[in-house]
Amino acid sequence: MAPAIFFFLVYVIYPIFQSISMSFYQWDGIGDKVFIGFQNYIDLGYDPQFWTSLWNNVLWLVFFMLAVPFGLGIALFLNQQVLGIRAVKSLFFFPFVISQVIIGIVFAWFYDPSYGLLQDILGIFGIDPIPILANEHLVTYGIIAAGLWPQIAYTMILYLTGLNNISPDQIEAARMDGAKGWSMLIHIIIPQLRPATFIAVVVTVIGALRSFDLVASMTAGGPYGSSSVLAFFMYEQSIFNYRMGYGAAIATVLFLIMLIYIAFFLWRMLKDERG
């Protein structure tokens, strides 16, 4: 384990503490660092763009959780022994292997008010084109929808793996007791999918908090910063505004949010195992 631990310390743990330390300085990335204490964090509290980005992360977190029930539903549908089901599985698996940047470009075309497929669909129902990515009230939801496409595929894979590990003896015993349909799903199948559900929820929440690629490729935080999230806001401040310390403070806030969430779920997992 020594080589793995070494690289983990060098490339994960050390940068975390380095970033936290940097957040207490004013630094443009080139010149000398100036220690300013908690000033970067105080400035964050008065920065409306920070609160917009934080709120967008909350929206990502809430709506991204739809990937879990949708992934379960698709997995249940695909977990059948019928002709051609493997080809259908590959179609649902396909979004997971596509680059996030490619997904962002494809959905930007899909939403385009001039020639996008979505506008053609809306035209069938007599609805005028809707510039989703140019509307500050709709843009975040449009990007989240794009992110849900591959995330649902990922949770589907997790649940398919879990369904393959379900005890057939319990299924057969439940059938003999008259369980079927919803009662079978709720009382027999879903409890056995608890490990898959735990992993699906954790990776979905982390994916929502780490959202960056789609925002960068679809809108670059626009219009007027309305679709920015904390990860993109950190990148924007650090790279384009040469505020490395300020960007590190944003990264630290995002890290603490993730840390609190992950610690809570680890505590729940350990509690369930002891129970």
mmCIF file of C-alpha atoms in Angstrom:
data_model
loop_
_atom_site.group_PDB
_atom_site.id
_atom_site.type_symbol
_atom_site.label_atom_id
_atom_site.label_comp_id
_atom_site.label_asym_id
_atom_site.label_seq_id
_atom_site.Cartn_x
_atom_site.Cartn_y
_atom_site.Cartn_z
ATOM 1 C CA MET A 1 0.000 0.000 0.000
ATOM 2 C CA ALA A 2 2.990 2.320 0.455
ATOM 3 C CA PRO A 3 3.182 3.583 -3.177
ATOM 4 C CA ALA A 4 -0.549 4.297 -3.288
ATOM 5 C CA ILE A 5 -0.451 6.079 0.083
ATOM 6 C CA PHE A 6 2.550 8.131 -1.044
ATOM 7 C CA PHE A 7 0.849 9.380 -4.221
ATOM 8 C CA PHE A 8 -2.387 10.005 -2.312
ATOM 9 C CA LEU A 9 -0.543 12.183 0.206
ATOM 10 C CA VAL A 10 1.404 14.071 -2.465
ATOM 11 C CA TYR A 11 -1.386 14.646 -4.996
ATOM 12 C CA VAL A 12 -4.488 14.819 -2.771
ATOM 13 C CA ILE A 13 -3.793 15.587 0.893
ATOM 14 C CA TYR A 14 -0.915 18.062 0.417
ATOM 15 C CA PRO A 15 -2.776 20.161 -2.217
ATOM 16 C CA ILE A 16 -5.790 20.365 0.095
ATOM 17 C CA PHE A 17 -3.757 21.899 2.916
ATOM 18 C CA GLN A 18 -1.830 24.041 0.426
ATOM 19 C CA SER A 19 -5.111 25.430 -0.933
ATOM 20 C CA ILE A 20 -6.440 26.138 2.570
ATOM 21 C CA SER A 21 -3.208 27.921 3.437
ATOM 22 C CA MET A 22 -3.349 29.958 0.228
ATOM 23 C CA SER A 23 -6.842 31.191 1.087
ATOM 24 C CA PHE A 24 -5.359 33.393 3.828
ATOM 25 C CA TYR A 25 -3.220 35.309 1.330
ATOM 26 C CA GLN A 26 -3.695 37.871 -1.388
ATOM 27 C CA TRP A 27 -1.782 36.549 -4.376
ATOM 28 C CA ASP A 28 -1.937 37.011 -8.135
ATOM 29 C CA GLY A 29 -0.115 33.756 -8.817
ATOM 30 C CA ILE A 30 3.136 35.469 -9.826
ATOM 31 C CA GLY A 31 4.303 38.049 -7.284
ATOM 32 C CA ASP A 32 4.774 37.845 -3.548
ATOM 33 C CA LYS A 33 2.024 36.591 -1.285
ATOM 34 C CA VAL A 34 0.516 39.036 1.206
ATOM 35 C CA PHE A 35 -1.033 37.587 4.357
ATOM 36 C CA ILE A 36 -4.536 39.029 4.893
ATOM 37 C CA GLY A 37 -6.029 36.511 7.333
ATOM 38 C CA PHE A 38 -9.751 35.871 6.864
ATOM 39 C CA GLN A 39 -10.287 38.819 4.507
ATOM 40 C CA ASN A 40 -10.948 36.579 1.501
ATOM 41 C CA TYR A 41 -13.717 34.811 3.419
ATOM 42 C CA ILE A 42 -15.167 38.150 4.549
ATOM 43 C CA ASP A 43 -15.170 39.351 0.929
ATOM 44 C CA LEU A 44 -17.016 36.198 -0.083
ATOM 45 C CA GLY A 45 -19.838 37.097 2.269
ATOM 46 C CA TYR A 46 -20.321 40.416 0.460
ATOM 47 C CA ASP A 47 -19.905 39.015 -3.062
ATOM 48 C CA PRO A 48 -23.325 38.522 -4.747
ATOM 49 C CA GLN A 49 -21.741 36.240 -7.363
ATOM 50 C CA PHE A 50 -20.636 33.871 -4.608
ATOM 51 C CA TRP A 51 -24.187 33.578 -3.300
ATOM 52 C CA THR A 52 -25.533 33.079 -6.824
ATOM 53 C CA SER A 53 -23.001 30.293 -7.389
ATOM 54 C CA LEU A 54 -23.800 28.717 -4.024
ATOM 55 C CA TRP A 55 -27.535 28.800 -4.752
ATOM 56 C CA ASN A 56 -26.934 27.193 -8.150
ATOM 57 C CA ASN A 57 -24.995 24.420 -6.416
ATOM 58 C CA VAL A 58 -28.017 23.879 -4.160
ATOM 59 C CA LEU A 59 -30.221 23.590 -7.261
ATOM 60 C CA TRP A 60 -27.763 21.122 -8.755
ATOM 61 C CA LEU A 61 -27.833 19.120 -5.533
ATOM 62 C CA VAL A 62 -31.633 18.982 -5.348
ATOM 63 C CA PHE A 63 -32.425 18.185 -8.990
ATOM 64 C CA PHE A 64 -29.412 15.930 -9.535
ATOM 65 C CA MET A 65 -30.905 13.530 -6.991
ATOM 66 C CA LEU A 66 -33.504 12.656 -9.655
ATOM 67 C CA ALA A 67 -30.765 10.509 -11.178
ATOM 68 C CA VAL A 68 -31.177 7.959 -8.370
ATOM 69 C CA PRO A 69 -34.878 7.006 -8.853
ATOM 70 C CA PHE A 70 -34.614 7.324 -12.651
ATOM 71 C CA GLY A 71 -31.519 5.112 -12.671
ATOM 72 C CA LEU A 72 -33.333 2.535 -10.518
ATOM 73 C CA GLY A 73 -36.359 2.557 -12.796
ATOM 74 C CA ILE A 74 -34.290 2.046 -15.948
ATOM 75 C CA ALA A 75 -32.235 -0.687 -14.258
ATOM 76 C CA LEU A 76 -35.422 -2.557 -13.308
ATOM 77 C CA PHE A 77 -36.640 -2.222 -16.891
ATOM 78 C CA LEU A 78 -33.346 -3.500 -18.352
ATOM 79 C CA ASN A 79 -32.952 -6.343 -15.849
ATOM 80 C CA GLN A 80 -34.853 -8.754 -18.061
ATOM 81 C CA GLN A 81 -33.909 -11.792 -20.089
ATOM 82 C CA VAL A 82 -35.455 -10.880 -23.431
ATOM 83 C CA LEU A 83 -34.133 -10.823 -26.972
ATOM 84 C CA GLY A 84 -32.085 -7.736 -27.787
ATOM 85 C CA ILE A 85 -31.876 -6.437 -24.204
ATOM 86 C CA ARG A 86 -28.073 -6.189 -24.405
ATOM 87 C CA ALA A 87 -28.304 -3.794 -27.332
ATOM 88 C CA VAL A 88 -30.819 -1.689 -25.407
ATOM 89 C CA LYS A 89 -28.507 -1.692 -22.358
ATOM 90 C CA SER A 90 -25.635 -0.382 -24.472
ATOM 91 C CA LEU A 91 -27.806 2.533 -25.644
ATOM 92 C CA PHE A 92 -28.576 3.512 -22.056
ATOM 93 C CA PHE A 93 -24.928 3.006 -21.068
ATOM 94 C CA PHE A 94 -23.671 5.202 -23.931
ATOM 95 C CA PRO A 95 -24.089 8.635 -22.209
ATOM 96 C CA PHE A 96 -21.800 7.568 -19.351
ATOM 97 C CA VAL A 97 -18.765 7.083 -21.612
ATOM 98 C CA ILE A 98 -19.123 10.411 -23.445
ATOM 99 C CA SER A 99 -16.978 13.344 -22.365
ATOM 100 C CA GLN A 100 -18.806 16.003 -20.362
ATOM 101 C CA VAL A 101 -17.598 18.644 -22.818
ATOM 102 C CA ILE A 102 -19.132 16.732 -25.736
ATOM 103 C CA ILE A 103 -22.387 16.408 -23.816
ATOM 104 C CA GLY A 104 -22.344 20.156 -23.197
ATOM 105 C CA ILE A 105 -21.855 20.909 -26.900
ATOM 106 C CA VAL A 106 -24.586 18.461 -27.937
ATOM 107 C CA PHE A 107 -27.100 19.965 -25.501
ATOM 108 C CA ALA A 108 -26.127 23.486 -26.554
ATOM 109 C CA TRP A 109 -27.132 22.478 -30.098
ATOM 110 C CA PHE A 110 -30.253 20.800 -28.730
ATOM 111 C CA TYR A 111 -31.332 23.998 -26.941
ATOM 112 C CA ASP A 112 -30.398 26.399 -29.772
ATOM 113 C CA PRO A 113 -33.462 28.611 -30.467
ATOM 114 C CA SER A 114 -32.683 28.816 -34.199
ATOM 115 C CA TYR A 115 -32.152 25.201 -35.249
ATOM 116 C CA GLY A 116 -32.214 23.087 -32.065
ATOM 117 C CA LEU A 117 -34.236 19.893 -31.903
ATOM 118 C CA LEU A 118 -36.004 21.076 -28.742
ATOM 119 C CA GLN A 119 -37.391 24.086 -30.590
ATOM 120 C CA ASP A 120 -38.682 21.832 -33.388
ATOM 121 C CA ILE A 121 -40.472 19.731 -30.770
ATOM 122 C CA LEU A 122 -41.955 22.842 -29.156
ATOM 123 C CA GLY A 123 -43.025 24.073 -32.606
ATOM 124 C CA ILE A 124 -45.176 20.985 -33.051
ATOM 125 C CA PHE A 125 -47.272 22.176 -30.091
ATOM 126 C CA GLY A 126 -47.319 25.778 -31.323
ATOM 127 C CA ILE A 127 -44.867 27.048 -28.685
ATOM 128 C CA ASP A 128 -42.453 29.804 -29.667
ATOM 129 C CA PRO A 129 -38.689 29.107 -29.421
ATOM 130 C CA ILE A 130 -37.308 29.398 -25.895
ATOM 131 C CA PRO A 131 -33.669 30.573 -25.595
ATOM 132 C CA ILE A 132 -32.932 28.406 -22.564
ATOM 133 C CA LEU A 133 -29.197 29.119 -22.332
ATOM 134 C CA ALA A 134 -29.772 32.853 -22.776
ATOM 135 C CA ASN A 135 -32.484 33.078 -20.129
ATOM 136 C CA GLU A 136 -31.047 33.715 -16.655
ATOM 137 C CA HIS A 137 -34.073 32.069 -15.024
ATOM 138 C CA LEU A 138 -33.903 28.848 -17.095
ATOM 139 C CA VAL A 139 -30.226 28.389 -17.890
ATOM 140 C CA THR A 140 -29.258 26.522 -14.714
ATOM 141 C CA TYR A 141 -32.126 24.065 -15.120
ATOM 142 C CA GLY A 142 -31.115 23.480 -18.729
ATOM 143 C CA ILE A 143 -27.543 22.650 -17.737
ATOM 144 C CA ILE A 144 -28.733 20.385 -14.910
ATOM 145 C CA ALA A 145 -30.893 18.479 -17.408
ATOM 146 C CA ALA A 146 -27.805 17.954 -19.566
ATOM 147 C CA GLY A 147 -25.879 16.696 -16.529
ATOM 148 C CA LEU A 148 -28.651 14.299 -15.558
ATOM 149 C CA TRP A 149 -28.340 12.412 -18.853
ATOM 150 C CA PRO A 150 -24.953 10.760 -18.070
ATOM 151 C CA GLN A 151 -25.597 10.669 -14.314
ATOM 152 C CA ILE A 152 -28.743 8.591 -14.768
ATOM 153 C CA ALA A 153 -26.686 6.182 -16.891
ATOM 154 C CA TYR A 154 -24.135 5.878 -14.073
ATOM 155 C CA THR A 155 -26.714 5.179 -11.369
ATOM 156 C CA MET A 156 -28.373 2.690 -13.732
ATOM 157 C CA ILE A 157 -25.079 0.764 -13.951
ATOM 158 C CA LEU A 158 -24.788 0.707 -10.160
ATOM 159 C CA TYR A 159 -28.316 -0.633 -9.776
ATOM 160 C CA LEU A 160 -27.864 -3.231 -12.515
ATOM 161 C CA THR A 161 -24.850 -4.517 -10.604
ATOM 162 C CA GLY A 162 -26.889 -4.569 -7.398
ATOM 163 C CA LEU A 163 -29.777 -6.400 -9.059
ATOM 164 C CA ASN A 164 -27.387 -9.114 -10.239
ATOM 165 C CA ASN A 165 -26.341 -9.672 -6.603
ATOM 166 C CA ILE A 166 -29.858 -10.024 -5.184
ATOM 167 C CA SER A 167 -30.460 -13.358 -3.519
ATOM 168 C CA PRO A 168 -32.750 -15.477 -5.729
ATOM 169 C CA ASP A 169 -33.775 -17.503 -2.678
ATOM 170 C CA GLN A 170 -35.345 -14.438 -1.068
ATOM 171 C CA ILE A 171 -37.162 -13.583 -4.301
ATOM 172 C CA GLU A 172 -38.539 -17.107 -4.569
ATOM 173 C CA ALA A 173 -39.562 -17.166 -0.897
ATOM 174 C CA ALA A 174 -41.338 -13.824 -1.298
ATOM 175 C CA ARG A 175 -43.234 -15.117 -4.335
ATOM 176 C CA MET A 176 -44.363 -18.144 -2.386
ATOM 177 C CA ASP A 177 -45.678 -15.771 0.294
ATOM 178 C CA GLY A 178 -47.676 -13.894 -2.350
ATOM 179 C CA ALA A 179 -45.408 -10.875 -2.836
ATOM 180 C CA LYS A 180 -45.455 -9.331 -6.295
ATOM 181 C CA GLY A 181 -45.357 -5.959 -8.026
ATOM 182 C CA TRP A 182 -44.897 -3.002 -5.689
ATOM 183 C CA SER A 183 -44.790 -5.134 -2.539
ATOM 184 C CA MET A 184 -41.942 -7.191 -4.002
ATOM 185 C CA LEU A 185 -40.091 -4.035 -5.051
ATOM 186 C CA ILE A 186 -40.494 -2.117 -1.784
ATOM 187 C CA HIS A 187 -40.064 -4.913 0.757
ATOM 188 C CA ILE A 188 -37.667 -7.316 -0.962
ATOM 189 C CA ILE A 189 -35.716 -5.717 -3.821
ATOM 190 C CA ILE A 190 -35.032 -2.168 -2.618
ATOM 191 C CA PRO A 191 -33.739 -3.233 0.847
ATOM 192 C CA GLN A 192 -31.204 -5.501 -0.877
ATOM 193 C CA LEU A 193 -30.148 -2.583 -3.092
ATOM 194 C CA ARG A 194 -29.144 -0.438 -0.095
ATOM 195 C CA PRO A 195 -25.358 -0.615 -0.841
ATOM 196 C CA ALA A 196 -25.972 0.406 -4.467
ATOM 197 C CA THR A 197 -28.286 3.209 -3.322
ATOM 198 C CA PHE A 198 -25.683 4.484 -0.865
ATOM 199 C CA ILE A 199 -22.992 4.665 -3.553
ATOM 200 C CA ALA A 200 -25.422 6.197 -6.073
ATOM 201 C CA VAL A 201 -26.435 8.967 -3.660
ATOM 202 C CA VAL A 202 -22.845 9.742 -2.636
ATOM 203 C CA VAL A 203 -21.464 9.978 -6.178
ATOM 204 C CA THR A 204 -24.503 11.965 -7.321
ATOM 205 C CA VAL A 205 -24.118 14.542 -4.556
ATOM 206 C CA ILE A 206 -20.371 14.842 -5.146
ATOM 207 C CA GLY A 207 -21.012 15.195 -8.880
ATOM 208 C CA ALA A 208 -23.539 17.964 -8.225
ATOM 209 C CA LEU A 209 -21.139 19.878 -5.978
ATOM 210 C CA ARG A 210 -18.217 19.415 -8.383
ATOM 211 C CA SER A 211 -20.176 20.503 -11.471
ATOM 212 C CA PHE A 212 -17.865 22.458 -13.752
ATOM 213 C CA ASP A 213 -17.431 20.977 -17.249
ATOM 214 C CA LEU A 214 -20.983 21.523 -18.457
ATOM 215 C CA VAL A 215 -21.142 25.079 -17.123
ATOM 216 C CA ALA A 216 -17.810 25.927 -18.767
ATOM 217 C CA SER A 217 -18.683 24.383 -22.130
ATOM 218 C CA MET A 218 -22.324 25.487 -22.396
ATOM 219 C CA THR A 219 -22.466 29.008 -20.947
ATOM 220 C CA ALA A 220 -19.130 29.917 -19.279
ATOM 221 C CA GLY A 221 -21.220 31.013 -16.306
ATOM 222 C CA GLY A 222 -23.503 33.267 -18.331
ATOM 223 C CA PRO A 223 -25.728 34.994 -18.957
ATOM 224 C CA TYR A 224 -24.457 37.623 -16.518
ATOM 225 C CA GLY A 225 -23.050 34.965 -14.182
ATOM 226 C CA SER A 226 -26.503 33.467 -13.563
ATOM 227 C CA SER A 227 -25.405 29.861 -14.273
ATOM 228 C CA SER A 228 -22.096 29.959 -12.401
ATOM 229 C CA VAL A 229 -21.379 27.364 -9.723
ATOM 230 C CA LEU A 230 -18.725 27.380 -7.020
ATOM 231 C CA ALA A 231 -16.214 25.299 -9.005
ATOM 232 C CA PHE A 232 -16.514 27.568 -12.056
ATOM 233 C CA PHE A 233 -16.505 30.712 -9.907
ATOM 234 C CA MET A 234 -13.257 29.518 -8.298
ATOM 235 C CA TYR A 235 -11.719 28.882 -11.735
ATOM 236 C CA GLU A 236 -12.874 32.254 -13.025
ATOM 237 C CA GLN A 237 -11.478 34.213 -10.086
ATOM 238 C CA SER A 238 -8.167 32.328 -10.003
ATOM 239 C CA ILE A 239 -7.327 32.130 -13.704
ATOM 240 C CA PHE A 240 -8.970 35.167 -15.289
ATOM 241 C CA ASN A 241 -8.957 37.647 -12.398
ATOM 242 C CA TYR A 242 -5.564 36.567 -10.962
ATOM 243 C CA ARG A 243 -7.035 36.217 -7.455
ATOM 244 C CA MET A 244 -5.453 32.956 -6.373
ATOM 245 C CA GLY A 245 -6.129 33.507 -2.683
ATOM 246 C CA TYR A 246 -9.757 34.385 -3.318
ATOM 247 C CA GLY A 247 -10.155 31.332 -5.543
ATOM 248 C CA ALA A 248 -8.574 29.167 -2.838
ATOM 249 C CA ALA A 249 -11.115 30.518 -0.333
ATOM 250 C CA ILE A 250 -13.954 29.486 -2.675
ATOM 251 C CA ALA A 251 -12.361 26.047 -3.066
ATOM 252 C CA THR A 252 -12.078 25.711 0.712
ATOM 253 C CA VAL A 253 -15.763 26.522 1.190
ATOM 254 C CA LEU A 254 -16.686 23.922 -1.434
ATOM 255 C CA PHE A 255 -14.369 21.387 0.204
ATOM 256 C CA LEU A 256 -15.948 21.960 3.625
ATOM 257 C CA ILE A 257 -19.447 21.458 2.194
ATOM 258 C CA MET A 258 -18.354 18.152 0.655
ATOM 259 C CA LEU A 259 -16.522 17.148 3.836
ATOM 260 C CA ILE A 260 -19.583 17.703 6.032
ATOM 261 C CA TYR A 261 -21.790 15.753 3.656
ATOM 262 C CA ILE A 262 -19.376 12.835 3.230
ATOM 263 C CA ALA A 263 -18.738 12.656 6.983
ATOM 264 C CA PHE A 264 -22.498 12.476 7.592
ATOM 265 C CA PHE A 265 -22.942 9.625 5.135
ATOM 266 C CA LEU A 266 -19.952 7.723 6.499
ATOM 267 C CA TRP A 267 -21.435 8.072 9.978
ATOM 268 C CA ARG A 268 -24.775 6.752 8.701
ATOM 269 C CA MET A 269 -23.062 3.846 6.970
ATOM 270 C CA LEU A 270 -21.081 2.856 10.070
ATOM 271 C CA LYS A 271 -24.207 3.190 12.198
ATOM 272 C CA ASP A 272 -26.171 0.898 9.875
ATOM 273 C CA GLU A 273 -23.377 -1.672 9.819
ATOM 274 C CA ARG A 274 -23.188 -1.742 13.630
ATOM 275 C CA GLY A 275 -26.947 -2.012 13.796
#
